[in-house]
mmCIF file of C-alpha atoms in Angstrom:
data_model
loop_
_atom_site.group_PDB
_atom_site.id
_atom_site.type_symbol
_atom_site.label_atom_id
_atom_site.label_comp_id
_atom_site.label_asym_id
_atom_site.label_seq_id
_atom_site.Cartn_x
_atom_site.Cartn_y
_atom_site.Cartn_z
ATOM 1 C CA MET Q 10 69.228 -21.346 98.865
ATOM 2 C CA ARG Q 11 66.663 -23.638 97.121
ATOM 3 C CA ARG Q 12 63.865 -22.594 99.481
ATOM 4 C CA ALA Q 13 64.478 -18.942 98.696
ATOM 5 C CA ARG Q 14 63.882 -19.452 94.904
ATOM 6 C CA THR Q 15 60.556 -21.260 95.275
ATOM 7 C CA PRO Q 16 58.422 -18.244 96.237
ATOM 8 C CA ALA Q 17 59.970 -16.142 93.499
ATOM 9 C CA LEU Q 18 59.253 -18.817 90.915
ATOM 10 C CA LEU Q 19 55.669 -19.196 92.092
ATOM 11 C CA THR Q 20 55.195 -15.464 91.859
ATOM 12 C CA GLY Q 21 56.387 -15.421 88.245
ATOM 13 C CA VAL Q 22 54.019 -18.238 87.284
ATOM 14 C CA LEU Q 23 51.074 -16.455 88.763
ATOM 15 C CA ALA Q 24 52.004 -13.222 87.001
ATOM 16 C CA LEU Q 25 52.220 -15.033 83.646
ATOM 17 C CA ALA Q 26 48.845 -16.682 84.195
ATOM 18 C CA ALA Q 27 47.274 -13.332 84.970
ATOM 19 C CA ALA Q 28 48.733 -11.798 81.810
ATOM 20 C CA LEU Q 29 47.373 -14.646 79.669
ATOM 21 C CA ALA Q 30 43.974 -14.305 81.278
ATOM 22 C CA ALA Q 31 43.915 -10.588 80.470
ATOM 23 C CA CYS Q 32 44.640 -11.311 76.762
ATOM 24 C CA ALA Q 33 41.842 -13.933 76.391
ATOM 25 C CA PRO Q 34 38.807 -12.699 74.278
ATOM 26 C CA VAL Q 35 35.850 -11.593 76.316
ATOM 27 C CA PRO Q 36 32.442 -12.616 74.851
ATOM 28 C CA GLN Q 37 30.418 -9.591 73.816
ATOM 29 C CA PRO Q 38 26.715 -9.359 74.599
ATOM 30 C CA VAL Q 39 24.325 -10.048 71.629
ATOM 31 C CA GLU Q 40 22.069 -7.096 70.882
ATOM 32 C CA THR Q 41 18.718 -7.870 69.255
ATOM 33 C CA ARG Q 42 17.150 -4.995 67.300
ATOM 34 C CA LEU Q 43 13.380 -5.038 66.775
ATOM 35 C CA PRO Q 44 11.308 -2.941 64.346
ATOM 36 C CA PRO Q 45 9.919 0.296 65.769
ATOM 37 C CA GLY Q 46 6.824 -0.113 67.858
ATOM 38 C CA MET Q 47 7.567 -3.731 68.856
ATOM 39 C CA SER Q 48 8.735 -4.726 72.294
ATOM 40 C CA ALA Q 49 10.889 -7.654 73.169
ATOM 41 C CA SER Q 50 7.899 -9.502 74.548
ATOM 42 C CA ALA Q 51 5.791 -9.142 71.375
ATOM 43 C CA PRO Q 52 5.435 -12.311 69.340
ATOM 44 C CA ALA Q 53 7.380 -12.551 66.093
ATOM 45 C CA PRO Q 54 5.412 -11.418 63.064
ATOM 46 C CA THR Q 55 3.906 -14.127 60.975
ATOM 47 C CA VAL Q 56 3.634 -14.155 57.193
ATOM 48 C CA SER Q 57 0.499 -15.693 55.795
ATOM 49 C CA VAL Q 58 0.850 -17.456 52.455
ATOM 50 C CA PRO Q 59 -2.439 -17.783 50.572
ATOM 51 C CA SER Q 60 -3.349 -21.299 49.749
ATOM 52 C CA PRO Q 61 -3.817 -22.068 46.034
ATOM 53 C CA SER Q 62 -7.407 -21.724 44.921
ATOM 54 C CA VAL Q 63 -9.122 -23.914 42.397
ATOM 55 C CA VAL Q 64 -11.343 -22.139 39.915
ATOM 56 C CA THR Q 65 -13.856 -24.187 37.983
ATOM 57 C CA LEU Q 66 -14.770 -22.701 34.592
ATOM 58 C CA SER Q 67 -18.220 -23.545 33.379
ATOM 59 C CA PRO Q 68 -18.788 -23.600 29.618
ATOM 60 C CA ALA Q 69 -20.355 -20.451 28.175
ATOM 61 C CA PRO Q 70 -24.012 -20.871 27.390
ATOM 62 C CA SER Q 71 -24.680 -21.419 23.726
ATOM 63 C CA THR Q 72 -26.845 -18.927 21.923
ATOM 64 C CA SER Q 73 -29.051 -20.033 19.070
ATOM 65 C CA VAL Q 74 -30.512 -17.479 16.733
ATOM 66 C CA ALA Q 75 -33.708 -18.417 15.049
ATOM 67 C CA PRO Q 76 -33.802 -17.460 11.381
ATOM 68 C CA GLY Q 77 -35.891 -14.398 10.726
ATOM 69 C CA PRO Q 78 -38.640 -14.276 8.141
ATOM 70 C CA THR Q 79 -37.442 -13.876 4.613
ATOM 71 C CA THR Q 80 -38.699 -11.165 2.314
ATOM 72 C CA ALA Q 81 -37.796 -12.981 -0.877
ATOM 73 C CA PRO Q 82 -40.679 -14.077 -3.093
ATOM 74 C CA SER Q 83 -41.919 -17.578 -2.446
ATOM 75 C CA ALA Q 84 -40.667 -20.356 -4.669
ATOM 76 C CA PRO Q 85 -42.204 -23.792 -5.310
ATOM 77 C CA SER Q 86 -40.529 -26.741 -3.677
ATOM 78 C CA ASP Q 87 -39.709 -28.350 -7.039
ATOM 79 C CA ASP Q 88 -37.782 -25.236 -8.165
ATOM 80 C CA PRO Q 89 -36.300 -23.572 -5.047
ATOM 81 C CA GLY Q 90 -34.054 -21.264 -7.055
ATOM 82 C CA ALA Q 91 -36.890 -19.573 -8.919
ATOM 83 C CA LEU Q 92 -38.968 -16.515 -8.094
ATOM 84 C CA SER Q 93 -42.667 -17.249 -8.055
ATOM 85 C CA CYS Q 94 -45.577 -15.041 -8.916
ATOM 86 C CA GLY Q 95 -47.833 -17.570 -7.240
ATOM 87 C CA ASP Q 96 -51.322 -17.546 -8.679
ATOM 88 C CA GLY Q 97 -51.944 -14.104 -10.203
ATOM 89 C CA GLY Q 98 -49.229 -12.178 -8.326
ATOM 90 C CA SER Q 99 -46.638 -9.782 -9.713
ATOM 91 C CA GLN Q 100 -42.871 -9.949 -9.821
ATOM 92 C CA SER Q 101 -39.995 -7.599 -10.743
ATOM 93 C CA VAL Q 102 -36.400 -8.179 -11.783
ATOM 94 C CA SER Q 103 -33.758 -5.469 -11.902
ATOM 95 C CA GLY Q 104 -29.982 -5.269 -12.109
ATOM 96 C CA ALA Q 105 -27.242 -6.031 -14.583
ATOM 97 C CA GLU Q 106 -25.769 -9.193 -16.043
ATOM 98 C CA GLN Q 107 -27.930 -11.543 -13.983
ATOM 99 C CA THR Q 108 -29.917 -14.702 -14.751
ATOM 100 C CA VAL Q 109 -33.288 -15.169 -13.040
ATOM 101 C CA ARG Q 110 -36.016 -17.836 -13.271
ATOM 102 C CA ILE Q 111 -39.700 -16.961 -12.923
ATOM 103 C CA VAL Q 112 -42.534 -19.450 -12.334
ATOM 104 C CA GLY Q 113 -46.228 -19.240 -11.627
ATOM 105 C CA THR Q 114 -49.054 -17.160 -13.086
ATOM 106 C CA CYS Q 115 -47.962 -13.525 -13.214
ATOM 107 C CA SER Q 116 -50.412 -10.693 -13.598
ATOM 108 C CA GLU Q 117 -47.400 -8.436 -14.218
ATOM 109 C CA LEU Q 118 -43.687 -9.026 -14.710
ATOM 110 C CA ASP Q 119 -41.317 -6.045 -14.824
ATOM 111 C CA VAL Q 120 -37.747 -6.442 -16.102
ATOM 112 C CA SER Q 121 -35.396 -3.449 -15.894
ATOM 113 C CA GLY Q 122 -31.657 -3.191 -16.201
ATOM 114 C CA SER Q 123 -28.856 -4.163 -18.503
ATOM 115 C CA ALA Q 124 -27.896 -7.575 -19.895
ATOM 116 C CA LEU Q 125 -30.516 -9.418 -17.860
ATOM 117 C CA THR Q 126 -31.510 -12.993 -18.726
ATOM 118 C CA VAL Q 127 -34.966 -13.953 -17.487
ATOM 119 C CA ASP Q 128 -36.225 -17.524 -17.896
ATOM 120 C CA ALA Q 129 -39.998 -17.374 -17.518
ATOM 121 C CA SER Q 130 -40.606 -20.442 -19.690
ATOM 122 C CA GLY Q 131 -42.385 -21.985 -16.697
ATOM 123 C CA ALA Q 132 -44.692 -18.977 -16.220
ATOM 124 C CA THR Q 133 -47.673 -17.440 -17.974
ATOM 125 C CA VAL Q 134 -47.612 -13.664 -17.967
ATOM 126 C CA GLN Q 135 -50.459 -11.242 -18.471
ATOM 127 C CA THR Q 136 -48.330 -8.076 -18.854
ATOM 128 C CA LEU Q 137 -44.581 -8.177 -19.531
ATOM 129 C CA ARG Q 138 -42.696 -4.860 -19.404
ATOM 130 C CA ILE Q 139 -39.028 -4.650 -20.355
ATOM 131 C CA SER Q 140 -36.917 -1.502 -20.004
ATOM 132 C CA GLY Q 141 -33.196 -1.469 -20.679
ATOM 133 C CA ASP Q 142 -30.716 -2.862 -23.174
ATOM 134 C CA ARG Q 143 -29.711 -6.406 -24.043
ATOM 135 C CA ALA Q 144 -32.500 -8.107 -22.112
ATOM 136 C CA ARG Q 145 -33.141 -11.772 -22.940
ATOM 137 C CA VAL Q 146 -36.549 -13.040 -21.882
ATOM 138 C CA THR Q 147 -38.267 -16.377 -22.583
ATOM 139 C CA VAL Q 148 -41.867 -16.897 -21.544
ATOM 140 C CA ALA Q 149 -44.568 -19.547 -21.911
ATOM 141 C CA SER Q 150 -47.138 -17.034 -23.086
ATOM 142 C CA VAL Q 151 -47.883 -13.336 -22.679
ATOM 143 C CA ASP Q 152 -51.002 -11.234 -23.237
ATOM 144 C CA SER Q 153 -49.365 -7.784 -23.460
ATOM 145 C CA LEU Q 154 -45.675 -7.165 -24.275
ATOM 146 C CA VAL Q 155 -44.063 -3.721 -23.921
ATOM 147 C CA VAL Q 156 -40.378 -3.268 -24.731
ATOM 148 C CA GLN Q 157 -38.425 -0.023 -24.309
ATOM 149 C CA GLY Q 158 -34.753 -0.500 -25.094
ATOM 150 C CA ASN Q 159 -32.219 -1.761 -27.603
ATOM 151 C CA ASP Q 160 -30.735 -5.110 -28.605
ATOM 152 C CA GLY Q 161 -33.337 -7.125 -26.690
ATOM 153 C CA SER Q 162 -34.838 -10.524 -27.368
ATOM 154 C CA VAL Q 163 -38.228 -11.933 -26.365
ATOM 155 C CA THR Q 164 -39.269 -15.502 -27.136
ATOM 156 C CA SER Q 165 -42.733 -16.846 -26.306
ATOM 157 C CA ALA Q 166 -43.649 -20.516 -26.693
ATOM 158 C CA GLY Q 167 -47.318 -19.540 -27.021
ATOM 159 C CA ALA Q 168 -49.265 -16.668 -28.435
ATOM 160 C CA ILE Q 169 -48.692 -12.976 -27.745
ATOM 161 C CA GLY Q 170 -51.755 -10.786 -27.476
ATOM 162 C CA SER Q 171 -50.074 -7.484 -28.368
ATOM 163 C CA ALA Q 172 -46.461 -6.325 -28.827
ATOM 164 C CA ASP Q 173 -45.329 -2.701 -28.448
ATOM 165 C CA LEU Q 174 -41.643 -2.035 -29.224
ATOM 166 C CA SER Q 175 -39.765 1.254 -28.792
ATOM 167 C CA GLY Q 176 -36.057 1.074 -29.626
ATOM 168 C CA ASP Q 177 -33.631 -0.535 -32.038
ATOM 169 C CA ARG Q 178 -32.553 -4.059 -32.958
ATOM 170 C CA THR Q 179 -35.037 -5.987 -30.780
ATOM 171 C CA THR Q 180 -36.264 -9.408 -31.842
ATOM 172 C CA VAL Q 181 -39.647 -10.860 -30.872
ATOM 173 C CA GLN Q 182 -40.489 -14.482 -31.687
ATOM 174 C CA SER Q 183 -43.861 -16.120 -30.962
ATOM 175 C CA GLY Q 184 -44.662 -19.826 -31.293
ATOM 176 C CA GLY Q 185 -48.321 -18.853 -31.826
ATOM 177 C CA THR Q 186 -49.953 -15.705 -33.115
ATOM 178 C CA ILE Q 187 -49.403 -12.025 -32.377
ATOM 179 C CA SER Q 188 -52.721 -10.197 -32.504
ATOM 180 C CA SER Q 189 -51.263 -6.670 -32.922
ATOM 181 C CA VAL Q 190 -47.801 -5.179 -33.363
ATOM 182 C CA THR Q 191 -46.567 -1.609 -32.896
ATOM 183 C CA VAL Q 192 -42.948 -0.795 -33.715
ATOM 184 C CA ARG Q 193 -41.088 2.514 -33.214
ATOM 185 C CA GLY Q 194 -37.418 2.375 -34.072
ATOM 186 C CA GLN Q 195 -35.024 0.728 -36.453
ATOM 187 C CA ASP Q 196 -33.949 -2.782 -37.411
ATOM 188 C CA ASN Q 197 -36.462 -4.572 -35.203
ATOM 189 C CA VAL Q 198 -37.697 -8.060 -36.114
ATOM 190 C CA VAL Q 199 -41.116 -9.505 -35.145
ATOM 191 C CA ARG Q 200 -41.956 -13.093 -36.104
ATOM 192 C CA ALA Q 201 -45.013 -15.220 -35.326
ATOM 193 C CA ASP Q 202 -45.446 -18.851 -36.390
ATOM 194 C CA GLY Q 203 -49.245 -18.401 -36.302
ATOM 195 C CA GLY Q 204 -49.201 -15.051 -38.143
ATOM 196 C CA VAL Q 205 -49.401 -11.380 -37.219
ATOM 197 C CA GLY Q 206 -52.583 -9.342 -37.022
ATOM 198 C CA SER Q 207 -52.718 -5.520 -37.232
ATOM 199 C CA THR Q 208 -49.378 -3.770 -37.633
ATOM 200 C CA THR Q 209 -48.120 -0.228 -37.065
ATOM 201 C CA VAL Q 210 -44.490 0.440 -37.936
ATOM 202 C CA GLU Q 211 -42.527 3.697 -37.560
ATOM 203 C CA GLY Q 212 -38.832 3.621 -38.531
ATOM 204 C CA ARG Q 213 -36.484 1.966 -40.966
ATOM 205 C CA GLY Q 214 -35.250 -1.563 -41.423
ATOM 206 C CA ASN Q 215 -38.017 -3.177 -39.366
ATOM 207 C CA GLN Q 216 -39.276 -6.648 -40.277
ATOM 208 C CA VAL Q 217 -42.748 -7.852 -39.210
ATOM 209 C CA GLY Q 218 -44.380 -11.047 -40.369
#
């Protein structure tokens, strides 16, 4: 009886082993997908990374601008802020509410504007013409003075050759003589420490002497 059970038992063991083998997981093949146009034998694509570059910045070239020639009148080195007539030149001043210094020997000095102050005490002037109101002019000496305006003032340290005034309330003072005076207007005052020569006065309230 024992020998008859052995084959049956062996058969059952083999059947169980076969069933277990059928249930074991079967490894699946690995599928590699490549981009279109590439075969399996083509080398893998490489990615190039640019190496860092070193840029050397050179300093920008400096630009120097040479000063251009100036058109301002020349001034002597001992008085750089003054306008110079030089020796026998002419000069003009115009504007409003300004103060200007004049030096040199001026053949002609023109002053035009309003409330101008002109210091020409360091200059000798042949012809001084003033047009405008409230001009204040001092001069070393003047040969010919012409004033057209109101409320002006002219002071000369030296003599005045001739003075011609047209306007009101202008004062002329000379430290020397005034050879001739012509006044047209009102309330003008002309004074000369050395005396006044010929006089022509038209208007009221004028004082000459």
